[in-house]
Coordinates of C-alpha atoms and ligand atoms in Angstrom, one line a residue:
M1 CA 14.5 6.3 77.4
D2 CA 17.7 6.2 79.5
V3 CA 19.9 9.0 80.6
I4 CA 23.5 7.8 80.8
A5 CA 26.7 9.5 82.0
V6 CA 29.3 9.6 79.2
D7 CA 32.4 10.2 81.3
D8 CA 34.7 8.0 79.3
P9 CA 33.3 8.1 75.8
T10 CA 33.8 5.3 73.3
D11 CA 34.4 6.0 69.6
E12 CA 30.8 4.9 68.9
Q13 CA 29.5 7.3 71.6
I14 CA 31.6 10.2 70.1
R15 CA 30.0 9.4 66.7
Q16 CA 26.5 9.4 68.1
W17 CA 27.2 12.6 70.0
H18 CA 28.4 14.2 66.8
A19 CA 25.3 13.1 65.0
V20 CA 23.1 14.9 67.5
L21 CA 25.2 18.1 67.1
L22 CA 24.8 17.8 63.3
A23 CA 21.1 17.4 63.5
V24 CA 20.8 20.4 65.8
H25 CA 23.0 22.5 63.4
G26 CA 21.0 21.3 60.4
D27 CA 17.8 22.7 62.0
D28 CA 19.4 26.1 62.8
P29 CA 22.6 26.5 60.9
A30 CA 24.1 29.4 62.9
G31 CA 27.9 29.4 62.5
D32 CA 29.9 26.7 60.9
A33 CA 28.8 23.0 60.9
P34 CA 30.5 21.1 63.7
E35 CA 33.5 19.1 62.7
P36 CA 34.0 15.5 64.0
E37 CA 37.5 16.3 65.2
H38 CA 36.1 19.2 67.3
T39 CA 33.6 16.9 68.9
A40 CA 36.1 14.2 69.7
A41 CA 38.6 16.8 71.1
R42 CA 35.8 18.3 73.2
L43 CA 34.7 14.9 74.6
L44 CA 38.1 13.5 75.2
G45 CA 40.2 16.4 76.4
A46 CA 39.2 18.8 79.2
E47 CA 40.7 22.2 78.8
Q48 CA 43.5 22.9 81.3
G49 CA 42.1 24.3 84.5
S50 CA 38.6 22.9 84.1
R51 CA 36.8 19.6 84.2
Q52 CA 33.8 18.4 82.2
R53 CA 30.9 16.0 82.6
F54 CA 28.7 14.6 79.9
W55 CA 25.3 13.0 79.8
A56 CA 23.1 11.6 77.0
A57 CA 19.5 10.6 76.5
V58 CA 19.6 7.2 74.7
E59 CA 16.7 5.4 73.0
D60 CA 17.0 2.1 71.2
G61 CA 20.8 2.4 71.5
E62 CA 20.9 5.8 69.8
M63 CA 21.6 9.2 71.4
V64 CA 18.8 11.7 70.9
A65 CA 19.9 14.5 73.3
V66 CA 23.2 15.4 74.9
A67 CA 24.4 17.7 77.7
A68 CA 27.9 18.9 78.6
L69 CA 28.8 20.6 81.8
R70 CA 32.1 22.5 82.1
L71 CA 33.5 23.0 85.6
P72 CA 36.2 25.6 85.6
G73 CA 38.7 25.6 88.5
E74 CA 38.7 23.3 91.5
P75 CA 35.6 21.6 92.9
G76 CA 33.7 24.2 95.0
A77 CA 35.4 27.0 93.2
D78 CA 33.4 30.2 93.4
R79 CA 32.8 30.1 89.7
P80 CA 29.7 29.0 87.8
G81 CA 29.6 25.8 85.8
E82 CA 28.7 26.2 82.1
I83 CA 26.0 24.0 80.6
D84 CA 25.2 23.2 77.0
I85 CA 22.2 21.0 76.2
R86 CA 21.3 19.8 72.6
V87 CA 18.1 17.9 71.8
R88 CA 17.6 16.5 68.3
P89 CA 15.0 18.7 66.6
D90 CA 12.5 15.8 66.1
R91 CA 12.6 15.0 69.8
R92 CA 11.9 18.4 71.3
R93 CA 9.1 19.3 73.8
E94 CA 9.2 15.9 75.3
G95 CA 11.0 16.9 78.4
L96 CA 14.4 15.6 77.3
G97 CA 16.1 19.0 77.8
T98 CA 14.6 19.2 81.3
R99 CA 15.8 15.7 82.2
L100 CA 19.4 16.4 81.1
L101 CA 19.3 19.7 83.0
S102 CA 18.4 17.9 86.2
E103 CA 21.3 15.5 85.7
A104 CA 23.6 18.4 85.2
A105 CA 22.1 20.1 88.2
G106 CA 23.1 17.0 90.2
G107 CA 26.6 17.3 88.7
L108 CA 26.8 20.9 89.8
R109 CA 25.7 20.2 93.3
A110 CA 28.1 17.3 93.6
D111 CA 30.9 19.7 92.6
R112 CA 29.6 22.3 95.2
R113 CA 28.9 25.0 92.6
S114 CA 26.3 27.5 93.4
S115 CA 25.3 28.6 89.9
V116 CA 25.4 27.7 86.2
L117 CA 25.7 29.8 83.0
A118 CA 24.4 29.0 79.5
Q119 CA 25.3 30.9 76.3
V120 CA 22.5 30.8 73.8
T121 CA 21.3 32.6 70.6
A122 CA 18.5 35.2 70.9
G123 CA 15.3 34.1 69.1
T124 CA 15.8 30.3 69.6
P125 CA 13.9 27.8 71.8
A126 CA 16.7 27.9 74.3
I127 CA 15.4 31.2 75.6
P128 CA 11.9 30.0 76.7
F129 CA 13.5 26.7 77.8
L130 CA 16.0 28.4 80.1
E131 CA 13.5 31.0 81.3
S132 CA 11.0 28.2 82.2
H133 CA 13.7 26.8 84.5
G134 CA 14.5 30.0 86.4
F135 CA 17.5 31.2 84.4
R136 CA 17.9 35.0 84.1
C137 CA 19.7 36.9 81.3
V138 CA 22.9 38.4 82.7
L139 CA 24.6 39.5 79.5
T140 CA 23.6 40.3 76.0
L141 CA 26.3 40.0 73.3
S142 CA 26.3 41.2 69.8
G143 CA 28.0 38.7 67.5
L144 CA 30.1 40.6 64.9
L145 CA 32.1 39.5 61.9
L146 CA 34.8 41.2 60.0
H147 CA 35.8 40.2 56.5
L148 CA 39.4 41.1 56.2
D149 CA 39.0 41.7 52.4
D150 CA 36.7 44.5 53.3
V151 CA 39.4 46.4 55.1
P152 CA 41.8 48.1 52.8
A153 CA 45.5 47.7 53.9
E154 CA 46.0 51.5 53.5
R155 CA 43.3 52.2 56.0
V156 CA 44.8 49.8 58.5
A157 CA 48.2 51.3 58.0
A158 CA 46.8 54.9 58.5
L159 CA 45.2 53.8 61.8
V160 CA 48.4 52.2 63.0
A161 CA 50.4 55.4 62.0
A162 CA 47.9 57.5 63.9
G163 CA 48.7 56.0 67.3
P164 CA 48.8 58.4 70.3
A165 CA 52.1 59.9 71.4
G166 CA 53.8 58.4 74.5
Y167 CA 52.8 54.8 73.9
E168 CA 54.5 52.0 72.2
L169 CA 53.1 48.9 70.5
V170 CA 54.4 45.5 71.6
R171 CA 53.2 42.1 70.5
W172 CA 53.7 38.4 71.3
Q173 CA 52.4 35.0 70.4
G174 CA 51.4 32.6 73.1
V175 CA 52.2 33.1 76.8
V176 CA 52.8 36.8 77.9
P177 CA 56.5 37.7 78.4
D178 CA 57.3 37.8 82.2
E179 CA 57.8 41.6 82.2
Y180 CA 54.2 42.2 81.1
A181 CA 52.4 39.4 83.0
A182 CA 51.3 41.3 86.0
A183 CA 50.5 44.4 84.0
L184 CA 48.4 42.4 81.6
A185 CA 46.5 40.9 84.5
R186 CA 45.8 44.5 85.7
A187 CA 44.6 45.5 82.3
K188 CA 42.3 42.5 82.2
H189 CA 40.6 44.0 85.3
A190 CA 39.6 46.8 82.9
M191 CA 37.1 44.4 81.4
A192 CA 34.9 44.7 84.4
D193 CA 31.8 44.7 82.3
M194 CA 32.6 41.2 81.1
S195 CA 34.1 39.6 84.3
A196 CA 31.9 41.2 87.0
Y197 CA 29.2 38.5 86.7
E198 CA 31.9 35.8 87.0
G199 CA 33.6 37.5 89.9
V200 CA 37.0 36.0 89.1
P201 CA 40.0 38.2 89.7
W202 CA 42.8 38.1 87.0
D203 CA 46.3 37.5 88.2
A204 CA 49.6 36.7 86.3
D205 CA 49.1 33.0 86.8
R206 CA 45.6 33.0 85.4
V207 CA 46.7 35.0 82.4
R208 CA 49.4 32.4 81.7
E209 CA 47.0 29.6 82.3
M210 CA 44.6 30.9 79.7
A211 CA 47.4 31.2 77.1
E212 CA 48.7 27.7 77.9
M213 CA 45.2 26.3 77.5
V214 CA 45.0 27.8 74.0
N215 CA 48.5 26.4 73.1
K216 CA 47.5 23.0 74.5
R217 CA 44.5 22.9 72.2
G218 CA 46.9 23.5 69.3
D219 CA 45.4 27.0 68.6
A220 CA 47.5 30.2 68.3
L221 CA 47.0 33.2 70.6
Y222 CA 48.2 36.6 69.3
T223 CA 48.4 39.6 71.6
V224 CA 49.1 43.3 70.7
A225 CA 49.5 45.7 73.6
A226 CA 49.9 49.5 73.9
V227 CA 52.5 50.1 76.7
Q228 CA 54.2 52.8 78.6
G229 CA 57.3 51.2 80.0
T230 CA 56.0 48.0 81.5
V231 CA 52.5 49.4 82.1
V232 CA 49.9 47.8 79.7
A233 CA 47.5 50.6 78.9
G234 CA 45.4 48.5 76.4
F235 CA 45.6 45.2 74.6
T236 CA 43.8 43.0 72.2
E237 CA 43.9 39.2 71.7
I238 CA 43.1 37.0 68.7
V239 CA 43.0 33.2 68.6
V240 CA 43.6 31.5 65.3
P241 CA 42.2 27.9 65.6
A242 CA 44.3 25.0 64.3
L243 CA 41.1 23.6 62.7
G244 CA 39.6 26.2 60.5
P245 CA 42.2 29.0 60.6
E246 CA 40.2 31.0 58.0
R247 CA 38.0 32.3 60.9
A248 CA 39.9 33.7 63.8
A249 CA 38.2 34.6 67.1
Q250 CA 38.6 37.9 68.9
Y251 CA 39.4 37.2 72.6
D252 CA 39.7 40.1 75.1
T253 CA 40.3 43.7 74.3
A254 CA 40.5 46.3 77.0
V255 CA 41.8 49.8 77.7
V256 CA 42.7 50.7 81.3
P257 CA 40.3 53.4 82.5
E258 CA 42.9 56.1 83.0
H259 CA 44.2 55.6 79.4
R260 CA 40.8 55.7 77.7
G261 CA 39.7 58.3 75.1
R262 CA 43.0 58.3 73.2
R263 CA 42.0 55.8 70.5
L264 CA 44.2 53.1 72.0
G265 CA 41.5 50.5 71.4
I266 CA 41.4 51.0 67.6
W267 CA 45.1 51.4 67.5
V268 CA 45.9 48.0 69.0
K269 CA 43.2 46.4 66.9
A270 CA 44.5 47.9 63.7
A271 CA 48.0 46.8 64.6
M272 CA 46.6 43.3 65.1
L273 CA 45.0 43.3 61.7
E274 CA 48.3 44.3 60.1
W275 CA 50.3 41.7 62.0
L276 CA 47.8 38.9 61.2
R277 CA 47.8 39.8 57.5
H278 CA 51.6 39.2 57.4
E279 CA 51.8 36.4 59.9
R280 CA 48.7 34.4 59.2
P281 CA 47.5 35.3 55.6
E282 CA 45.0 32.4 55.7
V283 CA 42.8 34.2 58.2
R284 CA 39.9 35.6 56.2
E285 CA 37.5 36.6 58.9
I286 CA 37.4 37.6 62.6
E287 CA 34.5 36.8 64.8
T288 CA 33.8 38.7 68.0
D289 CA 31.1 39.1 70.7
N290 CA 30.5 42.5 72.3
S291 CA 28.5 43.2 75.4
G292 CA 25.4 45.0 74.2
D293 CA 26.0 47.9 76.6
N294 CA 29.7 48.2 75.7
V295 CA 29.1 51.1 73.3
H296 CA 32.7 52.1 73.0
M297 CA 33.9 48.7 71.9
L298 CA 31.0 48.4 69.5
A299 CA 31.9 51.8 68.0
V300 CA 35.6 50.7 67.6
N301 CA 34.5 47.4 65.9
E302 CA 32.1 49.2 63.6
E303 CA 34.7 51.7 62.6
L304 CA 37.0 48.8 61.7
G305 CA 34.3 47.3 59.5
F306 CA 32.8 44.6 61.8
R307 CA 29.2 43.8 60.8
H308 CA 26.4 42.5 63.1
Q309 CA 25.6 38.8 62.7
R310 CA 23.4 37.7 65.6
E311 CA 22.7 38.4 69.3
S312 CA 23.7 35.9 71.9
R313 CA 22.9 35.9 75.6
E314 CA 24.3 34.6 78.8
Y315 CA 21.8 33.1 81.1
Q316 CA 22.5 32.3 84.7
A317 CA 20.6 30.2 87.4
S318 CA 21.4 29.3 90.9
A319 CA 21.9 25.6 91.4
A320 CA 19.3 25.6 94.1
D321 CA 16.6 26.7 91.6
L322 CA 17.3 24.0 89.0
P323 CA 15.1 20.9 88.7
A324 CA 16.1 18.2 91.2
Ligands
COA401 C1 16.6 24.4 74.2 C2 16.4 22.9 74.1 C3 17.6 22.2 74.8 C4 15.1 22.5 74.8 O1 15.0 21.1 74.8 P1 13.6 20.3 74.9 O2 13.8 18.9 75.2 O3 12.7 20.7 73.8 O4 13.0 21.0 76.2 P2 11.8 20.5 77.2 O5 10.9 19.6 76.4 O6 12.4 19.9 78.4 O7 11.1 21.8 77.5 C5 10.8 22.3 78.8 C6 10.0 23.6 78.8 O8 10.8 24.6 78.2 C7 9.9 25.5 77.4 N1 10.2 25.4 76.0 C8 11.1 24.6 75.4 N2 11.2 24.8 74.1 C9 10.3 25.7 73.8 C10 9.8 26.4 72.6 N3 10.3 26.0 71.4 N4 8.9 27.4 72.7 C11 8.4 27.7 73.9 N5 8.7 27.1 75.1 C12 9.7 26.2 75.0 C13 8.5 25.0 77.7 O9 8.1 25.7 78.9 C14 8.8 23.5 78.0 O10 7.7 23.0 78.7 P3 6.4 22.4 77.9 O11 6.9 21.6 76.7 O12 5.7 21.6 79.0 O13 5.6 23.6 77.5 C15 16.3 22.4 72.6 O14 15.4 23.2 71.9 C16 17.6 22.5 71.8 O15 18.4 21.6 71.8 N6 17.9 23.7 71.2 C17 19.1 23.9 70.4 C18 20.4 23.9 71.2 C19 20.3 25.0 72.3 O16 20.1 26.2 72.0 N7 20.6 24.6 73.6 C20 20.5 25.5 74.7 C21 21.8 25.5 75.4 S1 21.6 25.3 77.1

């Protein structure tokens, strides 16, 4: 068994990598089956503002396990790396996951990162695997799904019409207009529950960078904000992927603390549903993750008709605790 770095993957290596992802998905079919184009895009193109490293465990010329490490920001940036390890179901409990984790730990240290995050599904082998390697759960997320056909257009229209006095709805696709860039960054601070563990401050440049990254992937970012003049009091973001636009992904939603309690959250989300229905009628579902302790956002989503799907968790470990 060899562990190799796959820094410049060949077509054959992309095919083998994809075969491992398919085998893992076949064993535990949470979510959609991986598409070959997604795998190729992931392996060939790093997202803007981040680098990636890849390793694979290979036996008799065939990959049996793979690991991807995402490194956001510059080397040494005070941000955790993000690890994703997949071991073919027929080759588990042989130490392959551990071997790939130690390779990735070397990659983390080489990039001067002090910690790493992993996002996994509750009730899967990933939990005992990570816990056996010193990872701790730092966030619990409820995966929710909304079927747009379940939400009558009249209900959405009524919610939009019931917006609080003194606010105005604005919307844009792609990068935020300059006049709202700094205000949107301030509103993103309102998502303290989500970003505290990452410790990364939002500023206008990072807000633009995120939107450019989505554009570069070919996906479409939609934002609806409730504003007072140029102050963004609350906003919501949806990304419609280029591949598989039937299922859109909820990105951030936040209401600035001093504007809470006025139903701005449900207002911007309802306005988003109305906009998408006209602008992107092919969208059938919206998927979102809510922090388990974010009771207000969960209540808003349940009122809109989102239903619980699964629980996912973020685990974190310090690089120093990982296997050498
Ligand atoms: C999680 C995963 C990567 C583990 O890979 P693996 O090669 O089986 O892990 P290892 O053999 O290195 O296991 C190391 C230790 O983790 C723990 N562990 C791993 N799988 C476990 C399970 N199913 N039940 C209980 N403990 C488990 C054990 O302590 C194990 O040591 P032991 O076998 O000596 O008891 C693999 O199950 C997988 O690919 N799952 C699907 C994808 C996924 O969820 N990845 C996690 C993202 S980081």
